[in-house]
Every structure is written in structure tokens, then in C-alpha cells.
Amino acid sequence: GQQVMQIPQYQHVQEGEDFTTYCNSSTTLSNIQWYKQRPGGHPVFLIQLVKSGEVKKQKRLTFQFGEAKKNSSLHITATQTTDVGTYFCAGGTNSGGSNYKLTFGKGTLLTVNP
Amino acid sequence: DSGVTQTPKHLITATGQRVTLRCSPRSGDLSVYWYQQSLDQGLQFLIQYYNGEERAKGNILERFSAQQFPDLHSELNLSSLELGDSALYFCASSVFPFYEQYFGPGTRLTVT
């Protein structure tokens, strides 16, 4: 079945450093979503990417979808303590009709040292 | 506050028992999803409903069942509970299937 791998599993940075998490799928995706979950909280939707090679920015966050639509990345510039949490990617595949499936990666836990 | 409500917040029960978790989606959302989150397995998709009908199934055990009612709220039934079923269960909702999902605060289930 479809697998979505996310690396790294954990990342600890000093405040002000950059951070990147990568998401790789075993199959071509129709779309990819990114979520953030703060410690003790619930996942919160960040963004969805649909087009091959798409790049979207939200302030210090940059999201990319690979040309082959099998990988994606989330890059945070100049991390802040408010960025702490687990970042999940979720890859969507559609094999026709109502046969859509969304598979979450295991997430990258980001901790930031002030 | 995402607008998705889940009850109860915490549930402690014994092995072999049956429990029901309840979810009310955001106003206007027709699609409801159930997820299980444990430390070692991450966020696992269980099942999805759209306007009362089952639309997608993930890694849901046969001991688990769910339904979405005409008023769009959903219930997840877990039976013959095992220690390994202890986890955080999230409900999420979206306007259409697999659009941007809004997650509820979760129900923490502890099986002793």
C-alpha cells in the first residue's frame, strides 16, 4: 500500500536557525497537505499543494511539492519558540471515483531552544 | 477553537469493554473523519463519512465501527477493548471529502 515517509523524526534547533522537514511518497500523489500539532494539542491545517513543482509561502514557512509529485518539503526560516510542535504531511492519492485516500506521515517533532 | 467538538475528553475503561466516542463537525461540514494517534504509530486514519455515507476506510479494526447520523454528528464505537487500543482519538471534519480538515480536541482513551 501507499507509504508516506517523513524525515527527520526529530529536530532540535537553536532559535533563529532554519528547519526543514521532508516528505516522500512511494506513489505519485494527487495532492499533499501539511498540518502542525502543538504539544498537547490537535493537528491544525497549514496548507495544501496540488500542482507539480508548486511552491507556497506563509510568512517564514515555505512549502514545496516536487516535480514528480512524490515528495514535498516544509522549510521554516529563522525558527521561533512558537514553531515548536510536530509537523505532519499527508499525501492524497486518487485511483478513481470515490477511491481517494489520504495517508499521514509519522511527523517531525521540532523543538526550539530559546 | 476549530469548531469540531468531541466527547468525552477522557475515558478510562477496562479490557473487554465497549465505548462510544462522539463527534460534532463544524457547522456546514459534510465530511467526518476518525483518526487514532498513539506514540508509536503516529496519526492513523480510521474511517471517513460524507453526508451519512461511508466513503473511505483506513486501518480500522473489525472491533471498531462508526456511523454518521442525519444531523451529521458521528460516533465511533470501540468494542472488546485491548490495552493496545489506548490512544488519542481525533475526529476531523471538512466541507468536502479530503479538503482542508479541522480537527477536534480529541478523546483520550485509556484501557486498563
JSON list of C-alpha atoms in Angstrom, two decimals:
[
{"chain": "A", "resi": 1, "resn": "GLY", "atom": "CA", "xyz": [0.00, 0.00, 0.00]},
{"chain": "A", "resi": 2, "resn": "GLN", "atom": "CA", "xyz": [0.92, 3.63, -0.21]},
{"chain": "A", "resi": 3, "resn": "GLN", "atom": "CA", "xyz": [3.55, 4.82, 2.24]},
{"chain": "A", "resi": 4, "resn": "VAL", "atom": "CA", "xyz": [4.44, 8.34, 3.24]},
{"chain": "A", "resi": 5, "resn": "MET", "atom": "CA", "xyz": [7.81, 8.69, 4.92]},
{"chain": "A", "resi": 6, "resn": "GLN", "atom": "CA", "xyz": [8.80, 11.79, 6.79]},
{"chain": "A", "resi": 7, "resn": "ILE", "atom": "CA", "xyz": [12.30, 12.77, 7.87]},
{"chain": "A", "resi": 8, "resn": "PRO", "atom": "CA", "xyz": [13.76, 13.61, 10.23]},
{"chain": "A", "resi": 9, "resn": "GLN", "atom": "CA", "xyz": [11.70, 12.14, 13.05]},
{"chain": "A", "resi": 10, "resn": "TYR", "atom": "CA", "xyz": [13.06, 14.74, 15.48]},
{"chain": "A", "resi": 11, "resn": "GLN", "atom": "CA", "xyz": [14.86, 18.04, 15.04]},
{"chain": "A", "resi": 12, "resn": "HIS", "atom": "CA", "xyz": [16.21, 20.30, 17.75]},
{"chain": "A", "resi": 13, "resn": "VAL", "atom": "CA", "xyz": [17.37, 23.77, 16.75]},
{"chain": "A", "resi": 14, "resn": "GLN", "atom": "CA", "xyz": [18.51, 26.97, 18.34]},
{"chain": "A", "resi": 15, "resn": "GLU", "atom": "CA", "xyz": [16.09, 29.84, 17.99]},
{"chain": "A", "resi": 16, "resn": "GLY", "atom": "CA", "xyz": [16.91, 31.70, 14.78]},
{"chain": "A", "resi": 17, "resn": "GLU", "atom": "CA", "xyz": [18.17, 28.63, 12.91]},
{"chain": "A", "resi": 18, "resn": "ASP", "atom": "CA", "xyz": [16.36, 27.27, 9.88]},
{"chain": "A", "resi": 19, "resn": "PHE", "atom": "CA", "xyz": [14.45, 23.98, 9.85]},
{"chain": "A", "resi": 20, "resn": "THR", "atom": "CA", "xyz": [13.34, 21.66, 7.06]},
{"chain": "A", "resi": 21, "resn": "THR", "atom": "CA", "xyz": [11.23, 18.52, 7.10]},
{"chain": "A", "resi": 22, "resn": "TYR", "atom": "CA", "xyz": [10.87, 16.23, 4.11]},
{"chain": "A", "resi": 23, "resn": "CYS", "atom": "CA", "xyz": [8.04, 14.02, 3.00]},
{"chain": "A", "resi": 24, "resn": "ASN", "atom": "CA", "xyz": [8.45, 11.18, 0.48]},
{"chain": "A", "resi": 25, "resn": "SER", "atom": "CA", "xyz": [5.76, 9.01, -1.03]},
{"chain": "A", "resi": 26, "resn": "SER", "atom": "CA", "xyz": [6.10, 5.59, -2.59]},
{"chain": "A", "resi": 27, "resn": "THR", "atom": "CA", "xyz": [3.48, 6.55, -5.16]},
{"chain": "A", "resi": 28, "resn": "THR", "atom": "CA", "xyz": [2.58, 9.66, -7.14]},
{"chain": "A", "resi": 29, "resn": "LEU", "atom": "CA", "xyz": [0.33, 11.93, -5.16]},
{"chain": "A", "resi": 30, "resn": "SER", "atom": "CA", "xyz": [-2.65, 13.95, -6.32]},
{"chain": "A", "resi": 31, "resn": "ASN", "atom": "CA", "xyz": [-2.11, 16.47, -3.54]},
{"chain": "A", "resi": 32, "resn": "ILE", "atom": "CA", "xyz": [-0.28, 16.96, -0.27]},
{"chain": "A", "resi": 33, "resn": "GLN", "atom": "CA", "xyz": [-1.41, 18.64, 2.91]},
{"chain": "A", "resi": 34, "resn": "TRP", "atom": "CA", "xyz": [0.66, 19.88, 5.84]},
{"chain": "A", "resi": 35, "resn": "TYR", "atom": "CA", "xyz": [-0.50, 20.06, 9.45]},
{"chain": "A", "resi": 36, "resn": "LYS", "atom": "CA", "xyz": [1.04, 21.29, 12.68]},
{"chain": "A", "resi": 37, "resn": "GLN", "atom": "CA", "xyz": [0.30, 19.83, 16.09]},
{"chain": "A", "resi": 38, "resn": "ARG", "atom": "CA", "xyz": [1.42, 21.73, 19.17]},
{"chain": "A", "resi": 39, "resn": "PRO", "atom": "CA", "xyz": [2.29, 19.65, 22.25]},
{"chain": "A", "resi": 40, "resn": "GLY", "atom": "CA", "xyz": [-0.96, 18.58, 23.90]},
{"chain": "A", "resi": 41, "resn": "GLY", "atom": "CA", "xyz": [-2.99, 19.98, 21.02]},
{"chain": "A", "resi": 42, "resn": "HIS", "atom": "CA", "xyz": [-4.69, 18.77, 17.90]},
{"chain": "A", "resi": 43, "resn": "PRO", "atom": "CA", "xyz": [-3.45, 18.90, 14.29]},
{"chain": "A", "resi": 44, "resn": "VAL", "atom": "CA", "xyz": [-4.07, 22.22, 12.58]},
{"chain": "A", "resi": 45, "resn": "PHE", "atom": "CA", "xyz": [-4.19, 22.51, 8.79]},
{"chain": "A", "resi": 46, "resn": "LEU", "atom": "CA", "xyz": [-1.40, 24.64, 7.34]},
{"chain": "A", "resi": 47, "resn": "ILE", "atom": "CA", "xyz": [-1.60, 24.30, 3.56]},
{"chain": "A", "resi": 48, "resn": "GLN", "atom": "CA", "xyz": [-2.45, 22.12, 0.58]},
{"chain": "A", "resi": 49, "resn": "LEU", "atom": "CA", "xyz": [-0.31, 21.74, -2.56]},
{"chain": "A", "resi": 50, "resn": "VAL", "atom": "CA", "xyz": [-1.76, 20.33, -5.75]},
{"chain": "A", "resi": 51, "resn": "LYS", "atom": "CA", "xyz": [0.40, 21.25, -8.74]},
{"chain": "A", "resi": 52, "resn": "SER", "atom": "CA", "xyz": [3.71, 19.70, -9.75]},
{"chain": "A", "resi": 53, "resn": "GLY", "atom": "CA", "xyz": [6.58, 21.96, -8.64]},
{"chain": "A", "resi": 54, "resn": "GLU", "atom": "CA", "xyz": [4.28, 24.19, -6.63]},
{"chain": "A", "resi": 55, "resn": "VAL", "atom": "CA", "xyz": [5.80, 26.49, -4.03]},
{"chain": "A", "resi": 56, "resn": "LYS", "atom": "CA", "xyz": [3.74, 28.34, -1.45]},
{"chain": "A", "resi": 57, "resn": "LYS", "atom": "CA", "xyz": [4.82, 30.68, 1.31]},
{"chain": "A", "resi": 58, "resn": "GLN", "atom": "CA", "xyz": [3.25, 31.62, 4.61]},
{"chain": "A", "resi": 59, "resn": "LYS", "atom": "CA", "xyz": [5.41, 34.23, 6.31]},
{"chain": "A", "resi": 60, "resn": "ARG", "atom": "CA", "xyz": [8.52, 32.26, 7.41]},
{"chain": "A", "resi": 61, "resn": "LEU", "atom": "CA", "xyz": [7.18, 28.92, 6.14]},
{"chain": "A", "resi": 62, "resn": "THR", "atom": "CA", "xyz": [7.89, 27.71, 2.59]},
{"chain": "A", "resi": 63, "resn": "PHE", "atom": "CA", "xyz": [6.17, 24.62, 1.22]},
{"chain": "A", "resi": 64, "resn": "GLN", "atom": "CA", "xyz": [7.27, 22.81, -1.93]},
{"chain": "A", "resi": 65, "resn": "PHE", "atom": "CA", "xyz": [5.74, 20.00, -3.96]},
{"chain": "A", "resi": 66, "resn": "GLY", "atom": "CA", "xyz": [8.17, 18.04, -6.11]},
{"chain": "A", "resi": 67, "resn": "GLU", "atom": "CA", "xyz": [8.05, 17.96, -9.89]},
{"chain": "A", "resi": 68, "resn": "ALA", "atom": "CA", "xyz": [7.20, 14.25, -9.84]},
{"chain": "A", "resi": 69, "resn": "LYS", "atom": "CA", "xyz": [4.57, 14.81, -7.13]},
{"chain": "A", "resi": 70, "resn": "LYS", "atom": "CA", "xyz": [6.19, 12.18, -4.93]},
{"chain": "A", "resi": 71, "resn": "ASN", "atom": "CA", "xyz": [7.88, 14.42, -2.41]},
{"chain": "A", "resi": 72, "resn": "SER", "atom": "CA", "xyz": [7.35, 17.63, -0.52]},
{"chain": "A", "resi": 73, "resn": "SER", "atom": "CA", "xyz": [9.17, 19.80, 1.96]},
{"chain": "A", "resi": 74, "resn": "LEU", "atom": "CA", "xyz": [8.40, 22.38, 4.61]},
{"chain": "A", "resi": 75, "resn": "HIS", "atom": "CA", "xyz": [11.10, 24.92, 5.38]},
{"chain": "A", "resi": 76, "resn": "ILE", "atom": "CA", "xyz": [10.95, 27.35, 8.30]},
{"chain": "A", "resi": 77, "resn": "THR", "atom": "CA", "xyz": [13.29, 30.32, 8.21]},
{"chain": "A", "resi": 78, "resn": "ALA", "atom": "CA", "xyz": [14.64, 31.73, 11.47]},
{"chain": "A", "resi": 79, "resn": "THR", "atom": "CA", "xyz": [12.71, 29.49, 13.85]},
{"chain": "A", "resi": 80, "resn": "GLN", "atom": "CA", "xyz": [10.96, 30.92, 16.87]},
{"chain": "A", "resi": 81, "resn": "THR", "atom": "CA", "xyz": [9.82, 29.19, 20.05]},
{"chain": "A", "resi": 82, "resn": "THR", "atom": "CA", "xyz": [6.26, 29.40, 18.76]},
{"chain": "A", "resi": 83, "resn": "ASP", "atom": "CA", "xyz": [7.23, 27.00, 15.95]},
{"chain": "A", "resi": 84, "resn": "VAL", "atom": "CA", "xyz": [7.58, 24.13, 18.42]},
{"chain": "A", "resi": 85, "resn": "GLY", "atom": "CA", "xyz": [5.39, 21.15, 17.56]},
{"chain": "A", "resi": 86, "resn": "THR", "atom": "CA", "xyz": [5.02, 18.16, 15.29]},
{"chain": "A", "resi": 87, "resn": "TYR", "atom": "CA", "xyz": [4.69, 18.81, 11.57]},
{"chain": "A", "resi": 88, "resn": "PHE", "atom": "CA", "xyz": [2.79, 16.21, 9.58]},
{"chain": "A", "resi": 89, "resn": "CYS", "atom": "CA", "xyz": [2.49, 15.80, 5.86]},
{"chain": "A", "resi": 90, "resn": "ALA", "atom": "CA", "xyz": [-0.47, 13.91, 4.41]},
{"chain": "A", "resi": 91, "resn": "GLY", "atom": "CA", "xyz": [-0.36, 12.61, 0.86]},
{"chain": "A", "resi": 92, "resn": "GLY", "atom": "CA", "xyz": [-3.51, 12.11, -1.16]},
{"chain": "A", "resi": 93, "resn": "THR", "atom": "CA", "xyz": [-3.97, 9.52, -3.86]},
{"chain": "A", "resi": 94, "resn": "ASN", "atom": "CA", "xyz": [-6.96, 9.03, -6.07]},
{"chain": "A", "resi": 95, "resn": "SER", "atom": "CA", "xyz": [-7.45, 5.81, -8.00]},
{"chain": "A", "resi": 96, "resn": "GLY", "atom": "CA", "xyz": [-10.74, 6.89, -9.43]},
{"chain": "A", "resi": 97, "resn": "GLY", "atom": "CA", "xyz": [-14.31, 7.52, -8.34]},
{"chain": "A", "resi": 98, "resn": "SER", "atom": "CA", "xyz": [-14.64, 7.85, -4.58]},
{"chain": "A", "resi": 99, "resn": "ASN", "atom": "CA", "xyz": [-11.45, 5.87, -4.09]},
{"chain": "A", "resi": 100, "resn": "TYR", "atom": "CA", "xyz": [-9.48, 8.71, -2.53]},
{"chain": "A", "resi": 101, "resn": "LYS", "atom": "CA", "xyz": [-7.00, 8.02, 0.23]},
{"chain": "A", "resi": 102, "resn": "LEU", "atom": "CA", "xyz": [-5.06, 10.38, 2.49]},
{"chain": "A", "resi": 103, "resn": "THR", "atom": "CA", "xyz": [-2.01, 8.94, 4.24]},
{"chain": "A", "resi": 104, "resn": "PHE", "atom": "CA", "xyz": [-0.27, 10.79, 7.03]},
{"chain": "A", "resi": 105, "resn": "GLY", "atom": "CA", "xyz": [3.45, 10.67, 7.61]},
{"chain": "A", "resi": 106, "resn": "LYS", "atom": "CA", "xyz": [4.64, 9.99, 11.16]},
{"chain": "A", "resi": 107, "resn": "GLY", "atom": "CA", "xyz": [5.59, 13.62, 11.61]},
{"chain": "A", "resi": 108, "resn": "THR", "atom": "CA", "xyz": [8.69, 15.59, 12.54]},
{"chain": "A", "resi": 109, "resn": "LEU", "atom": "CA", "xyz": [8.89, 16.86, 16.11]},
{"chain": "A", "resi": 110, "resn": "LEU", "atom": "CA", "xyz": [10.56, 20.26, 16.19]},
{"chain": "A", "resi": 111, "resn": "THR", "atom": "CA", "xyz": [11.93, 21.65, 19.43]},
{"chain": "A", "resi": 112, "resn": "VAL", "atom": "CA", "xyz": [13.47, 25.11, 19.64]},
{"chain": "A", "resi": 113, "resn": "ASN", "atom": "CA", "xyz": [15.99, 26.22, 22.22]},
{"chain": "A", "resi": 114, "resn": "PRO", "atom": "CA", "xyz": [15.47, 29.90, 23.12]},
{"chain": "B", "resi": 1, "resn": "ASP", "atom": "CA", "xyz": [-11.20, 26.54, 18.60]},
{"chain": "B", "resi": 2, "resn": "SER", "atom": "CA", "xyz": [-11.72, 24.56, 15.39]},
{"chain": "B", "resi": 3, "resn": "GLY", "atom": "CA", "xyz": [-15.49, 24.29, 15.75]},
{"chain": "B", "resi": 4, "resn": "VAL", "atom": "CA", "xyz": [-15.32, 20.49, 15.97]},
{"chain": "B", "resi": 5, "resn": "THR", "atom": "CA", "xyz": [-16.46, 19.10, 19.30]},
{"chain": "B", "resi": 6, "resn": "GLN", "atom": "CA", "xyz": [-15.66, 15.70, 20.77]},
{"chain": "B", "resi": 7, "resn": "THR", "atom": "CA", "xyz": [-16.97, 13.99, 23.87]},
{"chain": "B", "resi": 8, "resn": "PRO", "atom": "CA", "xyz": [-15.87, 12.74, 26.24]},
{"chain": "B", "resi": 9, "resn": "LYS", "atom": "CA", "xyz": [-12.48, 14.37, 26.70]},
{"chain": "B", "resi": 10, "resn": "HIS", "atom": "CA", "xyz": [-11.09, 11.47, 28.70]},
{"chain": "B", "resi": 11, "resn": "LEU", "atom": "CA", "xyz": [-12.26, 7.89, 29.07]},
{"chain": "B", "resi": 12, "resn": "ILE", "atom": "CA", "xyz": [-10.85, 5.18, 31.29]},
{"chain": "B", "resi": 13, "resn": "THR", "atom": "CA", "xyz": [-12.19, 1.70, 30.90]},
{"chain": "B", "resi": 14, "resn": "ALA", "atom": "CA", "xyz": [-11.23, -1.93, 31.33]},
{"chain": "B", "resi": 15, "resn": "THR", "atom": "CA", "xyz": [-10.19, -4.53, 28.78]},
{"chain": "B", "resi": 16, "resn": "GLY", "atom": "CA", "xyz": [-13.09, -6.25, 27.09]},
{"chain": "B", "resi": 17, "resn": "GLN", "atom": "CA", "xyz": [-15.40, -3.28, 27.47]},
{"chain": "B", "resi": 18, "resn": "ARG", "atom": "CA", "xyz": [-17.15, -1.23, 24.77]},
{"chain": "B", "resi": 19, "resn": "VAL", "atom": "CA", "xyz": [-17.13, 2.55, 24.48]},
{"chain": "B", "resi": 20, "resn": "THR", "atom": "CA", "xyz": [-18.64, 5.16, 22.19]},
{"chain": "B", "resi": 21, "resn": "LEU", "atom": "CA", "xyz": [-16.88, 8.35, 21.19]},
{"chain": "B", "resi": 22, "resn": "ARG", "atom": "CA", "xyz": [-18.92, 11.21, 19.82]},
{"chain": "B", "resi": 23, "resn": "CYS", "atom": "CA", "xyz": [-18.07, 13.96, 17.36]},
{"chain": "B", "resi": 24, "resn": "SER", "atom": "CA", "xyz": [-19.95, 17.01, 16.11]},
{"chain": "B", "resi": 25, "resn": "PRO", "atom": "CA", "xyz": [-18.45, 18.53, 12.95]},
{"chain": "B", "resi": 26, "resn": "ARG", "atom": "CA", "xyz": [-18.07, 22.21, 12.17]},
{"chain": "B", "resi": 27, "resn": "SER", "atom": "CA", "xyz": [-21.24, 23.87, 11.01]},
{"chain": "B", "resi": 28, "resn": "GLY", "atom": "CA", "xyz": [-21.58, 23.28, 7.28]},
{"chain": "B", "resi": 29, "resn": "ASP", "atom": "CA", "xyz": [-19.06, 20.46, 7.05]},
{"chain": "B", "resi": 30, "resn": "LEU", "atom": "CA", "xyz": [-20.44, 17.29, 5.50]},
{"chain": "B", "resi": 31, "resn": "SER", "atom": "CA", "xyz": [-17.41, 15.06, 5.85]},
{"chain": "B", "resi": 32, "resn": "VAL", "atom": "CA", "xyz": [-16.22, 13.49, 9.10]},
{"chain": "B", "resi": 33, "resn": "TYR", "atom": "CA", "xyz": [-13.01, 11.55, 9.70]},
{"chain": "B", "resi": 34, "resn": "TRP", "atom": "CA", "xyz": [-11.74, 9.48, 12.60]},
{"chain": "B", "resi": 35, "resn": "TYR", "atom": "CA", "xyz": [-8.06, 9.11, 13.48]},
{"chain": "B", "resi": 36, "resn": "GLN", "atom": "CA", "xyz": [-6.16, 7.21, 16.13]},
{"chain": "B", "resi": 37, "resn": "GLN", "atom": "CA", "xyz": [-2.95, 8.70, 17.47]},
{"chain": "B", "resi": 38, "resn": "SER", "atom": "CA", "xyz": [-0.53, 6.71, 19.56]},
{"chain": "B", "resi": 39, "resn": "LEU", "atom": "CA", "xyz": [3.11, 7.36, 20.37]},
{"chain": "B", "resi": 40, "resn": "ASP", "atom": "CA", "xyz": [4.49, 4.54, 18.25]},
{"chain": "B", "resi": 41, "resn": "GLN", "atom": "CA", "xyz": [2.05, 4.59, 15.32]},
{"chain": "B", "resi": 42, "resn": "GLY", "atom": "CA", "xyz": [1.60, 8.29, 14.73]},
{"chain": "B", "resi": 43, "resn": "LEU", "atom": "CA", "xyz": [-1.65, 9.55, 13.25]},
{"chain": "B", "resi": 44, "resn": "GLN", "atom": "CA", "xyz": [-3.61, 6.66, 11.72]},
{"chain": "B", "resi": 45, "resn": "PHE", "atom": "CA", "xyz": [-6.62, 7.27, 9.54]},
{"chain": "B", "resi": 46, "resn": "LEU", "atom": "CA", "xyz": [-9.51, 5.03, 10.55]},
{"chain": "B", "resi": 47, "resn": "ILE", "atom": "CA", "xyz": [-12.60, 5.93, 8.52]},
{"chain": "B", "resi": 48, "resn": "GLN", "atom": "CA", "xyz": [-14.34, 8.73, 6.69]},
{"chain": "B", "resi": 49, "resn": "TYR", "atom": "CA", "xyz": [-18.01, 9.61, 6.14]},
{"chain": "B", "resi": 50, "resn": "TYR", "atom": "CA", "xyz": [-19.58, 12.05, 3.78]},
{"chain": "B", "resi": 51, "resn": "ASN", "atom": "CA", "xyz": [-23.16, 13.15, 4.29]},
{"chain": "B", "resi": 52, "resn": "GLY", "atom": "CA", "xyz": [-24.04, 9.97, 6.15]},
{"chain": "B", "resi": 53, "resn": "GLU", "atom": "CA", "xyz": [-22.28, 7.50, 3.88]},
{"chain": "B", "resi": 54, "resn": "GLU", "atom": "CA", "xyz": [-19.00, 5.72, 4.42]},
{"chain": "B", "resi": 55, "resn": "ARG", "atom": "CA", "xyz": [-16.52, 6.98, 1.80]},
{"chain": "B", "resi": 56, "resn": "ALA", "atom": "CA", "xyz": [-13.11, 5.69, 2.79]},
{"chain": "B", "resi": 57, "resn": "LYS", "atom": "CA", "xyz": [-11.67, 3.14, 5.16]},
{"chain": "B", "resi": 58, "resn": "GLY", "atom": "CA", "xyz": [-8.21, 3.14, 6.61]},
{"chain": "B", "resi": 59, "resn": "ASN", "atom": "CA", "xyz": [-6.63, 0.96, 9.26]},
{"chain": "B", "resi": 60, "resn": "ILE", "atom": "CA", "xyz": [-9.80, 0.38, 11.21]},
{"chain": "B", "resi": 61, "resn": "LEU", "atom": "CA", "xyz": [-10.05, -2.85, 13.17]},
{"chain": "B", "resi": 62, "resn": "GLU", "atom": "CA", "xyz": [-13.11, -5.07, 12.86]},
{"chain": "B", "resi": 63, "resn": "ARG", "atom": "CA", "xyz": [-13.79, -4.44, 16.57]},
{"chain": "B", "resi": 64, "resn": "PHE", "atom": "CA", "xyz": [-14.30, -0.79, 15.70]},
{"chain": "B", "resi": 65, "resn": "SER", "atom": "CA", "xyz": [-17.27, 0.66, 13.88]},
{"chain": "B", "resi": 66, "resn": "ALA", "atom": "CA", "xyz": [-18.56, 4.11, 13.13]},
{"chain": "B", "resi": 67, "resn": "GLN", "atom": "CA", "xyz": [-21.50, 5.91, 11.64]},
{"chain": "B", "resi": 68, "resn": "GLN", "atom": "CA", "xyz": [-22.60, 9.37, 10.68]},
{"chain": "B", "resi": 69, "resn": "PHE", "atom": "CA", "xyz": [-26.14, 10.36, 11.57]},
{"chain": "B", "resi": 70, "resn": "PRO", "atom": "CA", "xyz": [-28.61, 12.53, 9.61]},
{"chain": "B", "resi": 71, "resn": "ASP", "atom": "CA", "xyz": [-27.69, 15.56, 11.73]},
{"chain": "B", "resi": 72, "resn": "LEU", "atom": "CA", "xyz": [-24.07, 14.89, 10.60]},
{"chain": "B", "resi": 73, "resn": "HIS", "atom": "CA", "xyz": [-22.68, 14.06, 14.01]},
{"chain": "B", "resi": 74, "resn": "SER", "atom": "CA", "xyz": [-20.66, 10.87, 14.14]},
{"chain": "B", "resi": 75, "resn": "GLU", "atom": "CA", "xyz": [-19.95, 8.14, 16.64]},
{"chain": "B", "resi": 76, "resn": "LEU", "atom": "CA", "xyz": [-17.00, 5.76, 16.83]},
{"chain": "B", "resi": 77, "resn": "ASN", "atom": "CA", "xyz": [-17.72, 2.51, 18.65]},
{"chain": "B", "resi": 78, "resn": "LEU", "atom": "CA", "xyz": [-14.82, 0.52, 20.06]},
{"chain": "B", "resi": 79, "resn": "SER", "atom": "CA", "xyz": [-15.57, -2.94, 21.43]},
{"chain": "B", "resi": 80, "resn": "SER", "atom": "CA", "xyz": [-13.68, -5.81, 23.08]},
{"chain": "B", "resi": 81, "resn": "LEU", "atom": "CA", "xyz": [-11.13, -3.23, 24.11]},
{"chain": "B", "resi": 82, "resn": "GLU", "atom": "CA", "xyz": [-7.50, -4.22, 24.47]},
{"chain": "B", "resi": 83, "resn": "LEU", "atom": "CA", "xyz": [-4.62, -2.45, 26.22]},
{"chain": "B", "resi": 84, "resn": "GLY", "atom": "CA", "xyz": [-3.22, -1.52, 22.81]},
{"chain": "B", "resi": 85, "resn": "ASP", "atom": "CA", "xyz": [-6.33, 0.49, 22.00]},
{"chain": "B", "resi": 86, "resn": "SER", "atom": "CA", "xyz": [-5.23, 3.13, 24.50]},
{"chain": "B", "resi": 87, "resn": "ALA", "atom": "CA", "xyz": [-4.65, 6.22, 22.37]},
{"chain": "B", "resi": 88, "resn": "LEU", "atom": "CA", "xyz": [-5.88, 9.67, 21.48]},
{"chain": "B", "resi": 89, "resn": "TYR", "atom": "CA", "xyz": [-8.82, 9.52, 19.08]},
{"chain": "B", "resi": 90, "resn": "PHE", "atom": "CA", "xyz": [-9.37, 12.55, 16.89]},
{"chain": "B", "resi": 91, "resn": "CYS", "atom": "CA", "xyz": [-12.35, 13.47, 14.83]},
{"chain": "B", "resi": 92, "resn": "ALA", "atom": "CA", "xyz": [-11.94, 15.92, 11.95]},
{"chain": "B", "resi": 93, "resn": "SER", "atom": "CA", "xyz": [-14.36, 17.48, 9.53]},
{"chain": "B", "resi": 94, "resn": "SER", "atom": "CA", "xyz": [-14.24, 19.20, 6.16]},
{"chain": "B", "resi": 95, "resn": "VAL", "atom": "CA", "xyz": [-16.69, 20.68, 3.70]},
{"chain": "B", "resi": 96, "resn": "PHE", "atom": "CA", "xyz": [-15.97, 18.08, 1.03]},
{"chain": "B", "resi": 97, "resn": "PRO", "atom": "CA", "xyz": [-14.03, 14.81, 1.19]},
{"chain": "B", "resi": 98, "resn": "PHE", "atom": "CA", "xyz": [-10.36, 15.39, 1.96]},
{"chain": "B", "resi": 99, "resn": "TYR", "atom": "CA", "xyz": [-10.45, 19.14, 1.69]},
{"chain": "B", "resi": 100, "resn": "GLU", "atom": "CA", "xyz": [-8.78, 21.12, 4.47]},
{"chain": "B", "resi": 101, "resn": "GLN", "atom": "CA", "xyz": [-9.61, 19.21, 7.66]},
{"chain": "B", "resi": 102, "resn": "TYR", "atom": "CA", "xyz": [-10.44, 20.75, 11.01]},
{"chain": "B", "resi": 103, "resn": "PHE", "atom": "CA", "xyz": [-9.58, 18.57, 13.96]},
{"chain": "B", "resi": 104, "resn": "GLY", "atom": "CA", "xyz": [-11.40, 18.33, 17.26]},
{"chain": "B", "resi": 105, "resn": "PRO", "atom": "CA", "xyz": [-9.61, 18.36, 20.63]},
{"chain": "B", "resi": 106, "resn": "GLY", "atom": "CA", "xyz": [-9.60, 14.55, 20.79]},
{"chain": "B", "resi": 107, "resn": "THR", "atom": "CA", "xyz": [-10.71, 11.89, 23.25]},
{"chain": "B", "resi": 108, "resn": "ARG", "atom": "CA", "xyz": [-8.01, 10.26, 25.30]},
{"chain": "B", "resi": 109, "resn": "LEU", "atom": "CA", "xyz": [-8.88, 6.61, 25.85]},
{"chain": "B", "resi": 110, "resn": "THR", "atom": "CA", "xyz": [-7.08, 4.61, 28.50]},
{"chain": "B", "resi": 111, "resn": "VAL", "atom": "CA", "xyz": [-7.74, 0.89, 28.67]},
{"chain": "B", "resi": 112, "resn": "THR", "atom": "CA", "xyz": [-6.61, -0.75, 31.92]}
]
